[in-house]
Short mmCIF file of C-alpha atoms and ligand atoms in Angstrom, two decimals:
data_model
loop_
_atom_site.label_atom_id
_atom_site.label_comp_id
_atom_site.label_asym_id
_atom_site.label_seq_id
_atom_site.Cartn_x
_atom_site.Cartn_y
_atom_site.Cartn_z
CA MET A 930 48.83 -31.68 -8.07
CA ILE A 931 47.70 -28.21 -6.23
CA ASP A 932 47.38 -26.45 -9.57
CA ASP A 933 45.37 -29.69 -10.72
CA ILE A 934 42.87 -29.16 -7.47
CA ARG A 935 42.89 -25.36 -8.43
CA HIS A 936 41.89 -26.09 -11.92
CA ILE A 937 39.11 -28.08 -10.99
CA GLN A 938 37.80 -25.74 -8.60
CA ASP A 939 37.94 -22.97 -11.18
CA ARG A 940 36.08 -25.27 -13.78
CA ALA A 941 33.50 -25.90 -10.89
CA LEU A 942 33.20 -22.16 -9.85
CA ALA A 943 32.37 -21.62 -13.66
CA GLY A 944 30.28 -24.47 -14.20
CA LEU A 945 27.77 -23.82 -11.03
CA SER A 946 27.36 -20.38 -12.50
CA ALA A 947 26.02 -21.27 -15.77
CA VAL A 948 23.63 -23.71 -14.13
CA THR A 949 19.73 -22.39 -14.40
CA THR A 950 17.45 -24.61 -12.97
CA LEU A 951 17.72 -26.32 -9.31
CA ASP A 952 17.58 -29.62 -10.77
CA ASP A 953 20.50 -29.08 -13.04
CA LEU A 954 22.14 -27.54 -9.63
CA ALA A 955 21.77 -31.00 -7.63
CA ALA A 956 22.74 -32.81 -10.19
CA LEU A 957 26.08 -30.63 -10.66
CA GLU A 958 26.62 -30.72 -7.08
CA ARG A 959 26.41 -34.63 -6.49
CA ASP A 960 29.10 -34.58 -9.40
CA LEU A 961 31.44 -31.79 -8.17
CA LEU A 962 30.87 -33.14 -4.23
CA GLY A 963 30.07 -36.99 -4.33
CA LYS A 964 31.77 -40.01 -3.49
CA THR A 965 32.59 -40.47 -7.57
CA ALA A 966 34.04 -36.47 -7.95
CA GLU A 967 37.05 -35.96 -9.63
CA LEU A 968 38.29 -34.19 -5.96
CA SER A 969 37.58 -37.35 -4.23
CA GLY A 970 40.06 -38.90 -6.30
CA PHE A 971 43.04 -37.51 -5.10
CA LYS A 972 42.17 -39.09 -1.82
CA LYS A 973 43.49 -42.60 -2.91
CA VAL A 974 46.71 -40.18 -4.50
CA MET A 975 47.51 -39.10 -1.00
CA GLY A 976 48.23 -41.95 0.71
CA THR A 977 51.18 -41.87 -1.29
CA LEU A 978 52.65 -38.76 -0.58
CA ASP A 979 55.38 -38.19 2.28
CA HIS A 980 53.84 -35.94 5.46
CA ASP A 981 54.44 -32.33 4.30
CA ALA A 982 53.27 -32.75 0.31
CA ARG A 983 49.87 -34.35 2.38
CA ARG A 984 49.34 -31.34 4.36
CA GLU A 985 49.77 -29.19 1.59
CA VAL A 986 47.70 -31.05 -0.78
CA GLY A 987 45.13 -31.78 1.77
CA ALA A 988 44.49 -28.37 3.06
CA ALA A 989 44.27 -27.40 -0.98
CA LEU A 990 41.21 -29.91 -1.17
CA ASN A 991 39.67 -28.82 1.97
CA ALA A 992 39.79 -25.30 0.76
CA ALA A 993 38.64 -26.43 -2.62
CA ARG A 994 35.51 -28.43 -1.05
CA GLU A 995 34.80 -25.34 0.88
CA ALA A 996 34.65 -22.58 -1.87
CA ILE A 997 32.73 -25.54 -4.17
CA SER A 998 30.42 -26.13 -1.11
CA GLU A 999 29.78 -22.15 -0.71
CA ALA A 1000 29.28 -21.31 -4.36
CA VAL A 1001 26.53 -24.29 -4.65
CA ALA A 1002 24.69 -22.70 -1.67
CA GLN A 1003 24.81 -19.04 -2.81
CA ARG A 1004 23.80 -20.47 -6.14
CA ARG A 1005 20.94 -22.38 -4.84
CA SER A 1006 19.46 -19.45 -3.06
CA GLU A 1007 19.57 -17.25 -6.60
CA LEU A 1008 18.09 -19.94 -8.49
CA GLU A 1009 14.54 -20.29 -5.46
CA VAL A 1010 14.21 -17.17 -6.06
CA VAL A 1011 13.84 -17.27 -9.51
CA ALA A 1012 12.02 -19.97 -8.57
CA ALA A 1013 9.89 -18.09 -6.64
CA VAL A 1014 8.96 -15.43 -8.63
CA ALA A 1015 8.30 -18.05 -11.65
CA ARG A 1016 5.75 -19.30 -9.50
CA ALA A 1017 3.91 -16.62 -8.71
CA GLU A 1018 3.71 -15.24 -11.87
CA SER A 1019 2.72 -18.40 -13.19
CA GLU A 1020 -0.29 -18.80 -10.39
CA ARG A 1021 -1.37 -15.16 -10.45
CA LEU A 1022 -5.03 -14.13 -11.58
CA ASP A 1023 -5.78 -10.97 -13.02
CA LEU A 1024 -9.14 -9.86 -11.96
CA THR A 1025 -9.53 -7.11 -14.29
CA GLU A 1026 -8.90 -9.46 -17.02
CA VAL A 1027 -11.55 -11.35 -16.27
CA ARG A 1028 -13.78 -7.93 -16.55
CA ALA A 1029 -12.61 -6.90 -19.79
CA GLY A 1030 -14.11 -10.25 -21.00
CA GLY A 1031 -17.06 -9.23 -22.31
CA ASP A 1032 -20.08 -11.38 -20.61
CA ALA A 1033 -17.86 -12.35 -18.00
CA GLY A 1034 -20.05 -10.34 -15.27
CA HIS A 1035 -20.92 -6.97 -14.56
CA LEU A 1036 -21.52 -4.48 -11.47
CA HIS A 1037 -23.81 -5.47 -9.26
CA LEU A 1038 -27.42 -2.88 -9.18
CA VAL A 1039 -26.42 -1.38 -6.05
CA THR A 1040 -22.71 -0.33 -7.23
CA GLN A 1041 -23.91 0.63 -10.54
CA THR A 1042 -26.36 2.68 -8.70
CA ILE A 1043 -23.61 4.38 -6.57
CA GLU A 1044 -21.87 5.11 -9.26
CA GLU A 1045 -24.64 7.06 -11.64
CA LEU A 1046 -25.50 8.98 -8.43
CA GLU A 1047 -21.93 9.90 -8.26
CA ASP A 1048 -21.91 10.95 -11.48
CA VAL A 1049 -24.83 12.91 -10.97
CA PHE A 1050 -23.48 15.11 -8.31
CA VAL A 1051 -19.99 15.38 -9.55
CA GLY A 1052 -21.41 16.98 -12.48
CA LEU A 1053 -22.62 19.47 -10.30
CA GLY A 1054 -19.63 20.24 -8.54
CA PHE A 1055 -19.91 17.68 -5.39
CA SER A 1056 -16.96 15.63 -4.71
CA VAL A 1057 -17.28 11.96 -3.13
CA ALA A 1058 -16.19 11.17 0.49
CA GLU A 1059 -16.27 7.86 2.26
CA GLY A 1060 -15.55 6.44 5.86
CA PRO A 1061 -14.78 3.66 7.48
CA GLU A 1062 -18.12 1.32 8.64
CA VAL A 1063 -16.65 0.30 12.19
CA GLU A 1064 -17.47 3.86 13.77
CA ASP A 1065 -16.76 5.23 17.24
CA ASP A 1066 -19.43 6.73 19.50
CA TRP A 1067 -18.20 10.41 18.92
CA HIS A 1068 -18.72 9.97 15.06
CA ASN A 1069 -21.78 8.22 14.65
CA PHE A 1070 -23.67 9.75 17.43
CA THR A 1071 -22.16 12.29 19.95
CA ALA A 1072 -20.82 15.04 17.27
CA LEU A 1073 -24.23 14.80 15.33
CA ASN A 1074 -25.47 15.73 18.42
CA PHE A 1075 -27.23 13.02 20.17
CA GLY A 1076 -26.13 13.27 23.98
CA ALA A 1077 -25.35 10.47 25.92
CA PHE A 1078 -28.65 9.66 27.37
CA HIS A 1079 -30.79 11.20 24.18
CA PRO A 1080 -33.39 9.43 23.20
CA ALA A 1081 -32.94 9.17 19.50
CA ARG A 1082 -29.89 6.82 20.03
CA ASP A 1083 -33.20 4.33 20.67
CA MET A 1084 -33.88 5.09 16.67
CA GLN A 1085 -31.21 3.63 15.39
CA ASP A 1086 -30.89 0.11 16.24
CA THR A 1087 -27.40 -0.52 16.63
CA PHE A 1088 -24.73 -3.13 16.26
CA PHE A 1089 -22.26 -2.64 19.23
CA VAL A 1090 -18.88 -4.13 18.53
CA GLY A 1091 -16.84 -5.85 21.26
CA LEU A 1092 -13.89 -3.37 21.42
CA GLY A 1093 -12.92 -0.51 23.51
CA GLY A 1094 -15.41 -0.08 26.52
CA PRO A 1095 -19.01 -0.55 26.42
CA ARG A 1096 -21.08 0.85 23.45
CA GLU A 1097 -17.71 2.53 22.54
CA VAL A 1098 -17.67 0.79 18.69
CA VAL A 1099 -20.28 0.73 16.71
CA MET A 1100 -21.06 -0.92 13.13
CA ARG A 1101 -22.58 2.50 11.58
CA THR A 1102 -26.20 3.10 11.31
CA HIS A 1103 -26.19 5.56 9.04
CA THR A 1104 -23.66 7.51 6.75
CA SER A 1105 -23.87 10.56 8.93
CA PRO A 1106 -20.83 9.86 10.58
CA VAL A 1107 -19.11 10.83 7.33
CA GLN A 1108 -20.69 14.29 7.72
CA ILE A 1109 -18.72 14.99 10.48
CA ARG A 1110 -15.32 13.23 9.17
CA VAL A 1111 -15.24 16.22 6.50
CA MET A 1112 -16.32 18.60 8.58
CA GLU A 1113 -13.36 17.65 10.67
CA ASN A 1114 -11.25 17.80 7.73
CA GLN A 1115 -12.19 20.48 5.70
CA ARG A 1116 -13.15 23.86 5.97
CA PRO A 1117 -16.27 25.15 4.22
CA PRO A 1118 -17.60 25.23 1.29
CA ILE A 1119 -18.48 21.88 1.48
CA TYR A 1120 -20.31 20.07 -1.26
CA SER A 1121 -19.92 16.47 -0.88
CA VAL A 1122 -21.96 12.99 -1.32
CA MET A 1123 -21.10 10.20 1.05
CA PRO A 1124 -22.06 6.66 -0.28
CA GLY A 1125 -21.71 3.78 1.45
CA ARG A 1126 -22.88 0.86 3.68
CA VAL A 1127 -24.75 0.83 6.91
CA TYR A 1128 -25.88 -1.45 9.38
CA ARG A 1129 -29.15 -1.55 11.73
CA ASN A 1130 -30.19 -4.49 14.08
CA GLU A 1131 -33.46 -5.13 12.93
CA ALA A 1132 -35.14 -7.69 11.33
CA THR A 1133 -35.18 -7.92 7.62
CA ASP A 1134 -38.38 -8.51 5.44
CA ALA A 1135 -39.34 -7.12 2.24
CA THR A 1136 -38.73 -3.65 2.56
CA HIS A 1137 -35.76 -3.28 5.17
CA LEU A 1138 -32.45 -4.79 5.13
CA ALA A 1139 -29.91 -4.97 8.04
CA VAL A 1140 -27.00 -4.19 5.81
CA PHE A 1141 -27.97 -1.53 3.14
CA HIS A 1142 -26.68 1.37 1.40
CA GLN A 1143 -27.01 5.13 2.17
CA LEU A 1144 -25.91 8.17 -0.11
CA GLU A 1145 -25.58 11.19 2.23
CA CYS A 1146 -25.07 14.63 0.93
CA LEU A 1147 -23.45 17.56 2.62
CA VAL A 1148 -23.45 21.14 1.54
CA VAL A 1149 -22.00 23.77 4.37
CA ASP A 1150 -21.45 27.80 2.82
CA ARG A 1151 -22.36 31.08 3.09
CA GLY A 1152 -26.07 31.65 3.28
CA ILE A 1153 -27.24 28.24 2.70
CA THR A 1154 -31.42 27.82 3.26
CA PHE A 1155 -33.85 25.51 3.13
CA GLY A 1156 -34.75 26.09 -0.17
CA HIS A 1157 -31.16 24.85 -1.83
CA LEU A 1158 -32.02 21.84 0.33
CA ALA A 1159 -35.58 21.24 -1.08
CA GLY A 1160 -34.37 22.39 -4.57
CA THR A 1161 -31.31 20.13 -4.51
CA ILE A 1162 -33.21 16.52 -3.47
CA ASP A 1163 -35.72 17.42 -6.25
CA MET A 1164 -33.14 18.08 -8.86
CA PHE A 1165 -31.40 14.54 -8.28
CA THR A 1166 -34.77 12.61 -8.39
CA LYS A 1167 -35.35 14.10 -11.74
CA ALA A 1168 -31.65 13.41 -12.65
CA TYR A 1169 -32.07 9.75 -11.32
CA PHE A 1170 -35.62 8.87 -12.41
CA GLY A 1171 -36.60 11.31 -14.73
CA PRO A 1172 -38.63 14.23 -15.36
CA GLY A 1173 -42.34 12.94 -14.35
CA TRP A 1174 -40.77 11.99 -10.88
CA THR A 1175 -41.26 14.62 -7.79
CA SER A 1176 -40.89 14.91 -4.29
CA ARG A 1177 -41.97 16.36 -1.11
CA LEU A 1178 -40.85 17.04 2.30
CA ARG A 1179 -42.50 16.22 5.28
CA PRO A 1180 -41.78 17.44 9.38
CA SER A 1181 -39.93 15.39 11.09
CA TYR A 1182 -36.58 15.37 13.78
CA PHE A 1183 -33.18 14.38 13.72
CA PRO A 1184 -30.83 15.58 16.54
CA PHE A 1185 -28.30 16.69 13.96
CA THR A 1186 -30.67 19.04 11.77
CA GLU A 1187 -32.73 21.81 12.33
CA PRO A 1188 -35.56 21.77 11.42
CA SER A 1189 -35.75 18.12 10.09
CA ALA A 1190 -37.67 16.87 7.24
CA GLU A 1191 -38.45 13.18 5.83
CA PHE A 1192 -38.20 13.33 1.97
CA ASP A 1193 -40.48 11.26 0.02
CA ILE A 1194 -40.56 11.30 -4.13
CA GLN A 1195 -43.39 10.94 -5.99
CA ARG A 1196 -43.88 8.11 -8.87
CA PRO A 1197 -45.16 9.05 -12.26
CA ASP A 1198 -48.36 6.96 -11.24
CA GLY A 1199 -49.00 9.27 -8.12
CA THR A 1200 -47.85 6.76 -5.44
CA TRP A 1201 -45.36 7.63 -2.59
CA LEU A 1202 -42.04 5.89 -1.55
CA GLU A 1203 -40.63 7.23 1.69
CA LEU A 1204 -36.95 7.78 1.30
CA GLY A 1205 -34.57 9.52 3.54
CA GLY A 1206 -34.48 12.03 6.07
CA CYS A 1207 -32.85 15.48 5.83
CA GLY A 1208 -32.38 19.09 7.57
CA MET A 1209 -30.36 22.05 8.10
CA VAL A 1210 -26.99 20.86 9.75
CA HIS A 1211 -27.76 21.91 13.72
CA PRO A 1212 -25.95 24.29 14.87
CA ASN A 1213 -23.83 22.37 17.96
CA VAL A 1214 -22.99 20.10 14.95
CA LEU A 1215 -20.72 22.49 13.04
CA SER A 1216 -19.12 23.80 16.32
CA ASN A 1217 -18.48 20.31 17.24
CA CYS A 1218 -16.87 20.33 14.19
CA GLY A 1219 -15.18 23.46 14.69
CA ILE A 1220 -17.28 25.78 12.26
CA ASP A 1221 -18.85 28.76 13.29
CA PRO A 1222 -22.70 28.63 12.97
CA GLU A 1223 -22.80 32.25 13.01
CA GLU A 1224 -20.82 32.51 9.42
CA TYR A 1225 -21.82 29.42 8.03
CA SER A 1226 -25.07 27.42 7.38
CA GLY A 1227 -25.71 23.90 5.74
CA PHE A 1228 -28.19 21.07 4.86
CA ALA A 1229 -27.75 17.56 4.44
CA PHE A 1230 -30.01 14.49 3.16
CA GLY A 1231 -29.45 10.71 3.42
CA PHE A 1232 -31.54 8.18 2.14
CA GLY A 1233 -31.44 3.93 1.22
CA LEU A 1234 -29.75 3.69 -2.05
CA ASP A 1235 -31.08 0.07 -2.00
CA ARG A 1236 -34.77 1.26 -2.19
CA LEU A 1237 -33.91 3.51 -4.44
CA ALA A 1238 -32.72 0.85 -6.83
CA ALA A 1239 -35.36 -1.44 -6.44
CA THR A 1240 -37.99 1.32 -7.51
CA ARG A 1241 -36.22 2.34 -10.54
CA HIS A 1242 -36.20 -1.33 -11.70
CA GLY A 1243 -39.27 -2.73 -10.50
CA VAL A 1244 -37.43 -5.35 -7.60
CA THR A 1245 -40.35 -5.57 -5.18
CA ASP A 1246 -38.30 -7.82 -2.42
CA LEU A 1247 -35.06 -5.70 -1.10
CA ARG A 1248 -33.60 -9.22 -0.06
CA GLU A 1249 -33.55 -10.03 -3.28
CA LEU A 1250 -30.61 -7.29 -3.58
CA ALA A 1251 -28.63 -9.40 -1.18
CA SER A 1252 -29.12 -12.92 -3.09
CA THR A 1253 -26.57 -14.61 -5.03
CA ASP A 1254 -29.06 -15.67 -7.25
CA ILE A 1255 -27.58 -15.34 -10.83
CA ARG A 1256 -30.51 -15.52 -12.59
CA PHE A 1257 -31.60 -12.30 -10.51
CA LEU A 1258 -28.42 -10.40 -10.87
CA GLU A 1259 -28.02 -10.97 -14.73
CA GLN A 1260 -31.07 -9.20 -15.30
CA PHE A 1261 -29.36 -4.81 -14.30
N1 LIG B 1314 -28.85 9.85 9.05
C1 LIG B 1314 -30.39 9.41 8.94
C2 LIG B 1314 -31.01 8.37 8.99
O1 LIG B 1314 -30.12 7.39 8.62
C3 LIG B 1314 -30.60 10.17 7.69
C4 LIG B 1314 -30.57 11.90 7.45
C5 LIG B 1314 -29.28 12.06 6.81
C6 LIG B 1314 -31.06 13.03 8.23
C7 LIG B 1314 -28.58 13.56 6.98
C8 LIG B 1314 -30.70 14.19 8.11
C9 LIG B 1314 -29.22 14.50 7.47
O2 LIG B 1314 -32.09 8.38 9.37
#
């Protein structure tokens, strides 16, 4: 009888390892351990045995039931993993597949513009750098030579984030903090462009957005002059818009550049568009980043990408760029 029980146990274990679905496993569990199971049949016979034999058979039956229960649990957890993997696989969405599918969509005009400008600058030997949109006061203001009570802090209508001390964390108001991050992490020569999203707490209208994009350009090397700055701005204007376009600089003020200028670009029809700010990197800014201003000089400029793209594509209201109207977006 003991041999019979062992034999049933061996067969059960072999059957369990051959089961491949959770449903089949549940059915087999009923067959092996339920009321009508082969093992349950031995209980009746046990009443006819003497004391010692009954103990022996009882122990063998318990051991067999235990071994089978353990094997069922083990197999169940294996099959659950297999089922979870299969479910994840069947529910998986490959978003790159959607993009590869012909007319299934395309990049937003602003993203296209960022990629195109990156290509222009990478072709000139610049690298591309990025930084966080949530910034600390040091990178967005202090390291850029905005003193604690510097009136120019009010030039940038700032969204403050409720983290840290009062006014310690901001949504970056410009891409210039990425200049600081690059200079803190890299020694000159530096030739970098830094595209990204920026935030200003101001009312939106046809020519202003509260969330918009800038591209910053930073060069730090030996012997860099204002001439290099003006030449680089004019070069990229022509590369992006075409040979009929030019640029001009007007004196201005930024705490982090000295001298500073605004730059405008001229359309072939003679009209001007205000695009951004620029200047020679202020010696204090270089020192703040551990770069010796006696040895190195640099220039920086930054401009609104949304405006640039809108001008080239004849979009007259910047707010359209933030719309989700597919009829508008499809045109580009
Ligand atoms: N960060 C300035 C702004 O957003 C633009 C700027 C960039 C000016 C680089 C000078 C140098 O207004």
